[in-house]
Short mmCIF file of C-alpha atoms in Angstrom, two decimals:
data_model
loop_
_atom_site.label_atom_id
_atom_site.label_comp_id
_atom_site.label_asym_id
_atom_site.label_seq_id
_atom_site.Cartn_x
_atom_site.Cartn_y
_atom_site.Cartn_z
CA UNK A 1 201.95 102.27 75.78
CA UNK A 2 205.28 100.86 74.87
CA UNK A 3 207.09 97.00 74.04
CA UNK A 4 209.67 96.50 77.28
CA UNK A 5 211.68 93.13 77.76
CA UNK A 6 213.52 92.38 80.91
CA UNK A 7 215.82 89.15 81.78
CA UNK A 8 213.99 87.40 78.78
CA UNK A 9 215.87 84.72 78.26
CA UNK A 10 214.40 82.51 75.26
CA UNK A 11 215.36 78.33 74.32
CA UNK A 12 215.45 76.79 70.18
CA UNK A 13 214.09 72.74 71.31
CA UNK A 14 214.93 72.79 74.40
CA UNK A 15 218.29 74.64 74.34
CA UNK A 16 218.53 78.02 75.84
CA UNK A 17 220.14 80.51 73.27
CA UNK A 18 219.22 83.99 74.60
CA UNK A 19 219.13 85.21 78.88
CA UNK A 20 218.67 88.24 79.97
CA UNK A 21 217.72 89.88 77.51
CA UNK A 22 216.56 93.44 78.31
CA UNK A 23 215.15 96.95 76.32
CA UNK A 24 211.83 99.26 75.58
CA UNK A 25 210.99 100.26 72.22
CA UNK A 26 208.99 103.32 72.77
CA UNK A 27 206.33 104.64 70.01
CA UNK A 28 208.21 106.27 67.29
CA UNK A 29 210.38 103.92 68.22
CA UNK A 30 212.63 100.87 66.27
CA UNK A 31 215.31 98.77 67.22
CA UNK A 32 217.68 96.80 64.49
CA UNK A 33 218.14 92.74 66.01
CA UNK A 34 221.88 92.35 64.76
CA UNK A 35 224.22 89.12 65.87
CA UNK A 36 225.72 85.96 63.73
CA UNK A 37 223.59 83.05 62.49
CA UNK A 38 222.18 81.17 65.05
CA UNK A 39 222.30 83.94 67.63
CA UNK A 40 218.83 83.18 68.38
CA UNK A 41 217.20 86.27 66.87
CA UNK A 42 214.60 84.52 65.48
CA UNK A 43 213.74 82.43 68.60
CA UNK A 44 213.59 86.17 70.28
CA UNK A 45 211.06 87.48 67.56
CA UNK A 46 209.04 83.80 67.99
CA UNK A 47 209.22 84.52 72.05
CA UNK A 48 208.47 88.60 72.25
CA UNK A 49 205.08 87.25 69.59
CA UNK A 50 203.90 84.46 71.72
CA UNK A 51 204.43 81.63 69.73
CA UNK A 52 206.23 80.08 72.21
CA UNK A 53 207.06 80.49 75.75
CA UNK A 54 210.17 82.19 77.70
CA UNK A 55 212.36 81.03 79.76
CA UNK A 56 212.51 83.71 82.27
CA UNK A 57 211.85 87.17 82.46
CA UNK A 58 208.95 89.54 81.00
CA UNK A 59 207.94 91.05 77.81
CA UNK A 60 204.91 93.96 78.78
CA UNK A 61 203.38 94.10 75.11
CA UNK A 62 200.54 91.68 75.25
CA UNK A 63 200.92 89.11 71.60
CA UNK A 64 197.43 91.30 70.56
CA UNK A 65 198.91 94.11 70.48
CA UNK A 66 201.90 92.94 67.81
CA UNK A 67 201.40 91.77 63.86
CA UNK A 68 204.53 89.09 63.54
CA UNK A 69 206.20 88.65 60.09
CA UNK A 70 208.07 86.33 59.62
CA UNK A 71 209.46 84.32 56.42
CA UNK A 72 206.72 82.67 54.91
CA UNK A 73 204.62 85.69 53.39
CA UNK A 74 201.06 83.77 54.95
CA UNK A 75 199.31 83.49 51.48
CA UNK A 76 196.52 82.55 49.93
CA UNK A 77 197.58 81.29 47.03
CA UNK A 78 194.41 81.21 44.67
CA UNK A 79 192.78 84.59 45.87
CA UNK A 80 194.39 87.38 44.38
CA UNK A 81 196.34 90.63 46.03
CA UNK A 82 193.12 92.55 47.13
CA UNK A 83 191.14 89.52 47.92
CA UNK A 84 194.14 88.46 49.90
CA UNK A 85 194.43 92.32 51.93
CA UNK A 86 190.79 92.58 52.35
CA UNK A 87 191.21 88.95 54.03
CA UNK A 88 193.52 89.45 56.63
CA UNK A 89 191.75 93.49 57.31
CA UNK A 90 188.61 91.09 57.97
CA UNK A 91 190.57 89.04 60.32
CA UNK A 92 192.31 91.90 62.23
CA UNK A 93 188.74 93.46 62.43
CA UNK A 94 189.84 96.65 60.50
CA UNK A 95 188.69 98.53 56.39
CA UNK A 96 190.38 99.49 53.77
CA UNK A 97 192.90 97.81 51.77
CA UNK A 98 194.20 100.85 49.45
CA UNK A 99 197.02 102.70 51.46
CA UNK A 100 198.52 98.71 52.03
CA UNK A 101 197.91 98.37 47.82
CA UNK A 102 199.71 101.66 47.85
CA UNK A 103 202.69 101.23 49.89
CA UNK A 104 203.68 99.01 48.41
CA UNK A 105 203.46 99.22 44.66
CA UNK A 106 200.90 96.71 43.93
CA UNK A 107 198.09 98.50 42.33
CA UNK A 108 198.31 97.82 39.15
CA UNK A 109 198.59 94.00 40.43
CA UNK A 110 195.08 94.17 42.79
CA UNK A 111 193.61 90.96 40.62
CA UNK A 112 196.50 88.64 40.49
CA UNK A 113 196.62 85.74 42.06
CA UNK A 114 199.44 85.49 45.20
CA UNK A 115 200.12 82.07 43.14
CA UNK A 116 200.61 84.05 40.14
CA UNK A 117 203.81 86.15 41.71
CA UNK A 118 206.87 87.05 41.49
CA UNK A 119 209.53 86.04 45.16
CA UNK A 120 209.85 89.58 45.24
CA UNK A 121 206.18 90.61 44.58
CA UNK A 122 204.62 88.17 47.19
CA UNK A 123 207.03 89.48 49.88
CA UNK A 124 205.38 92.79 49.31
CA UNK A 125 202.29 91.15 49.46
CA UNK A 126 202.99 89.86 52.94
CA UNK A 127 204.47 92.43 54.42
CA UNK A 128 201.91 95.02 53.33
CA UNK A 129 199.67 93.16 55.31
CA UNK A 130 201.13 94.72 57.60
CA UNK A 131 199.14 97.89 58.13
CA UNK A 132 195.62 96.07 57.70
CA UNK A 133 196.23 95.35 61.25
CA UNK A 134 196.23 98.25 62.83
CA UNK A 135 198.28 96.94 65.45
CA UNK A 136 200.86 98.80 66.98
CA UNK A 137 203.74 96.48 68.01
CA UNK A 138 205.58 95.42 63.93
CA UNK A 139 207.90 91.70 64.75
CA UNK A 140 210.01 91.17 61.65
CA UNK A 141 212.68 88.58 60.88
CA UNK A 142 213.99 89.16 57.02
CA UNK A 143 211.52 91.94 56.20
CA UNK A 144 213.52 92.21 52.99
CA UNK A 145 214.15 88.91 51.87
CA UNK A 146 213.24 88.83 48.09
CA UNK A 147 213.20 92.44 47.49
CA UNK A 148 215.06 94.35 45.39
CA UNK A 149 216.31 98.32 45.99
CA UNK A 150 212.99 99.64 45.40
CA UNK A 151 211.36 97.48 46.98
CA UNK A 152 213.64 98.40 50.58
CA UNK A 153 212.94 102.05 49.90
CA UNK A 154 209.14 100.84 49.48
CA UNK A 155 209.83 98.70 52.41
CA UNK A 156 211.42 101.87 54.83
CA UNK A 157 208.55 104.18 53.70
CA UNK A 158 205.77 101.75 55.30
CA UNK A 159 208.18 101.55 58.67
CA UNK A 160 208.63 105.25 58.65
CA UNK A 161 205.33 105.89 58.59
CA UNK A 162 204.56 103.85 60.76
CA UNK A 163 206.75 104.80 63.50
CA UNK A 164 205.54 108.77 63.02
CA UNK A 165 201.77 107.85 63.75
CA UNK A 166 203.67 106.53 67.14
CA UNK A 167 203.97 102.59 66.58
CA UNK A 168 206.81 100.36 66.22
CA UNK A 169 208.92 98.05 64.35
CA UNK A 170 211.44 95.15 65.89
CA UNK A 171 213.57 93.81 63.25
CA UNK A 172 215.80 91.29 62.60
CA UNK A 173 218.15 91.87 59.55
CA UNK A 174 221.77 91.84 57.92
CA UNK A 175 221.26 93.77 55.59
CA UNK A 176 220.95 97.75 55.20
CA UNK A 177 217.18 97.89 56.27
CA UNK A 178 216.18 101.55 54.03
CA UNK A 179 216.56 104.47 57.01
CA UNK A 180 218.21 104.88 59.98
CA UNK A 181 217.33 102.67 63.29
CA UNK A 182 219.26 101.98 66.88
CA UNK A 183 220.45 98.58 66.80
CA UNK A 184 220.79 95.64 69.58
CA UNK A 185 223.92 93.39 68.75
CA UNK A 186 222.26 89.80 70.51
CA UNK A 187 225.65 88.58 70.77
CA UNK A 188 226.23 90.24 74.66
CA UNK A 189 222.93 87.41 75.65
CA UNK A 190 224.25 85.00 74.53
CA UNK A 191 223.11 81.67 76.86
CA UNK A 192 226.30 80.10 78.68
CA UNK A 193 226.62 76.90 77.85
CA UNK A 194 224.76 73.77 79.43
CA UNK A 195 226.75 71.84 82.67
CA UNK A 196 226.84 68.24 81.76
CA UNK A 197 226.70 67.87 85.34
CA UNK A 198 223.60 64.89 84.49
CA UNK A 199 225.74 62.52 81.91
CA UNK A 200 225.62 59.24 82.53
CA UNK A 201 228.75 58.25 83.50
CA UNK A 202 228.03 54.82 82.69
CA UNK A 203 229.51 55.38 78.46
CA UNK A 204 232.06 56.96 80.17
#
């Protein structure tokens, strides 16, 4: 399986932001999305994750192959770290959380409720969910927010291990993710400004 995007166009709030986006992501590969704020990185990721429809074009990978991690960590506040990971493992039909705990240095926090974690710890737990999904394509929106340098290193190690196992990762971030990765600048795919042909001339 691979993720092939062809002439994809997507919109935010009904307004086109990107058009003719094309790239391919193959097993073992990662791609970093670059571009200024507002260019449409989040909109593109949400479209690829199946959370909103595309205006045009195609993406080859089905949503059930994708694990999407956005700004919200998606945690159950009253469940412990281990219980949160176990919950998500059951949702995705997988088993075993030890590797996820170890990958993000959460072993000592396994019994702590999510609501009692720091922002960085919550982010690490949110990212650890990726490891229990069993899904080959990780789509990540600003995954290193709230992470310190050591935690960014853990994130990089987790992504590299995922790629080594044949997985793929599409990442939008403004900072160095902690590992070497190809980049795609979305600026060249910015949608053309909408024309105002239908403007009501009564207000002219």
